[in-house]
Short mmCIF file of C-alpha atoms in Angstrom, two decimals:
data_model
loop_
_atom_site.label_atom_id
_atom_site.label_comp_id
_atom_site.label_asym_id
_atom_site.label_seq_id
_atom_site.Cartn_x
_atom_site.Cartn_y
_atom_site.Cartn_z
CA MET A 10 -3.01 -8.73 23.48
CA SER A 11 0.42 -9.69 22.70
CA GLN A 12 3.32 -7.19 21.40
CA PRO A 13 4.39 -6.99 17.75
CA ALA A 14 7.98 -8.54 16.91
CA SER A 15 10.70 -6.70 16.58
CA GLY A 16 10.98 -4.38 13.48
CA GLN A 17 6.83 -4.70 12.93
CA LYS A 18 4.32 -2.37 12.89
CA THR A 19 1.96 -2.03 15.48
CA PRO A 20 -1.65 -1.80 13.33
CA ARG A 21 -4.15 1.10 13.54
CA PRO A 22 -6.61 1.60 14.71
CA GLN A 23 -10.69 0.74 12.41
CA ALA A 24 -10.22 5.45 12.69
CA ALA A 25 -7.08 5.16 10.32
CA LEU A 26 -8.04 2.35 7.95
CA ASP A 27 -9.27 5.22 5.55
CA HIS A 28 -7.02 5.44 2.57
CA GLY A 29 -8.96 7.03 0.70
CA PHE A 30 -7.26 4.84 -2.91
CA GLU A 31 -9.91 2.79 -5.65
CA PRO A 32 -9.20 0.91 -7.57
CA GLY A 33 -7.26 2.85 -10.57
CA ASP A 34 -4.87 5.04 -9.17
CA PHE A 35 -1.73 4.36 -9.20
CA VAL A 36 0.88 4.49 -5.70
CA ARG A 37 4.49 3.92 -4.61
CA HIS A 38 5.16 2.15 -1.47
CA PRO A 39 7.28 4.33 0.69
CA GLN A 40 9.78 1.66 1.41
CA ALA A 41 10.02 -0.17 -1.28
CA PRO A 42 10.79 2.21 -4.38
CA ASP A 43 12.98 -0.35 -6.35
CA TRP A 44 8.98 -2.10 -6.80
CA GLY A 45 8.20 1.25 -9.03
CA LEU A 46 4.85 3.06 -9.60
CA GLY A 47 1.92 0.54 -9.13
CA GLN A 48 -1.82 1.25 -10.00
CA VAL A 49 -4.01 -0.20 -7.63
CA GLN A 50 -6.97 -3.74 -8.24
CA SER A 51 -8.86 -4.38 -5.22
CA VAL A 52 -9.99 -2.62 -1.95
CA VAL A 53 -11.02 -4.65 0.78
CA GLY A 54 -10.76 -2.52 3.87
CA ALA A 55 -7.52 -1.89 4.18
CA ASN A 56 -6.26 -4.35 2.31
CA VAL A 57 -5.41 -3.49 -1.56
CA THR A 58 -4.06 -5.23 -3.87
CA VAL A 59 -1.65 -3.55 -6.18
CA ASN A 60 0.34 -4.09 -9.43
CA PHE A 61 3.21 -2.56 -9.32
CA GLU A 62 5.55 -2.61 -12.16
CA GLU A 63 8.64 -3.54 -11.07
CA CYS A 64 7.39 -6.88 -8.28
CA GLY A 65 4.45 -7.76 -9.72
CA LYS A 66 0.64 -8.29 -7.63
CA VAL A 67 0.83 -7.66 -3.51
CA MET A 68 -1.76 -7.57 -1.21
CA ILE A 69 -0.89 -4.39 1.29
CA ASN A 70 -2.95 -4.02 4.65
CA THR A 71 -3.20 0.16 4.86
CA ALA A 72 -2.67 -0.12 8.74
CA VAL A 73 0.44 -0.77 8.40
CA VAL A 74 1.84 0.77 5.20
CA ASP A 75 1.15 3.95 4.04
CA LEU A 76 0.69 3.73 0.63
CA VAL A 77 2.09 7.16 -1.34
CA ALA A 78 -0.62 8.76 -3.49
CA ALA A 79 1.45 9.14 -7.91
CA SER A 80 0.24 9.52 -11.07
CA ALA A 81 0.63 7.15 -14.34
CA GLY A 82 3.73 9.83 -15.42
CA ASP A 83 5.57 9.79 -12.48
CA ASP A 84 9.28 8.99 -12.52
CA ALA A 85 10.78 8.96 -8.75
#
């Protein structure tokens, strides 16, 4: 197995992929707060498609990025 390029995270083991998100949940991307609040559109394994207020629809690999649960009324 090759090493990830500088700055990239190594994906977590399969057991760590139980993110618990479902379509309709609200989330934030911790490394991209300027994307705003996002709503989960679909979940396929570790891939969560989120529609963010300021960025649009993005597929996030939760083995690499730890999305943060939020609520529709969150302003932060």
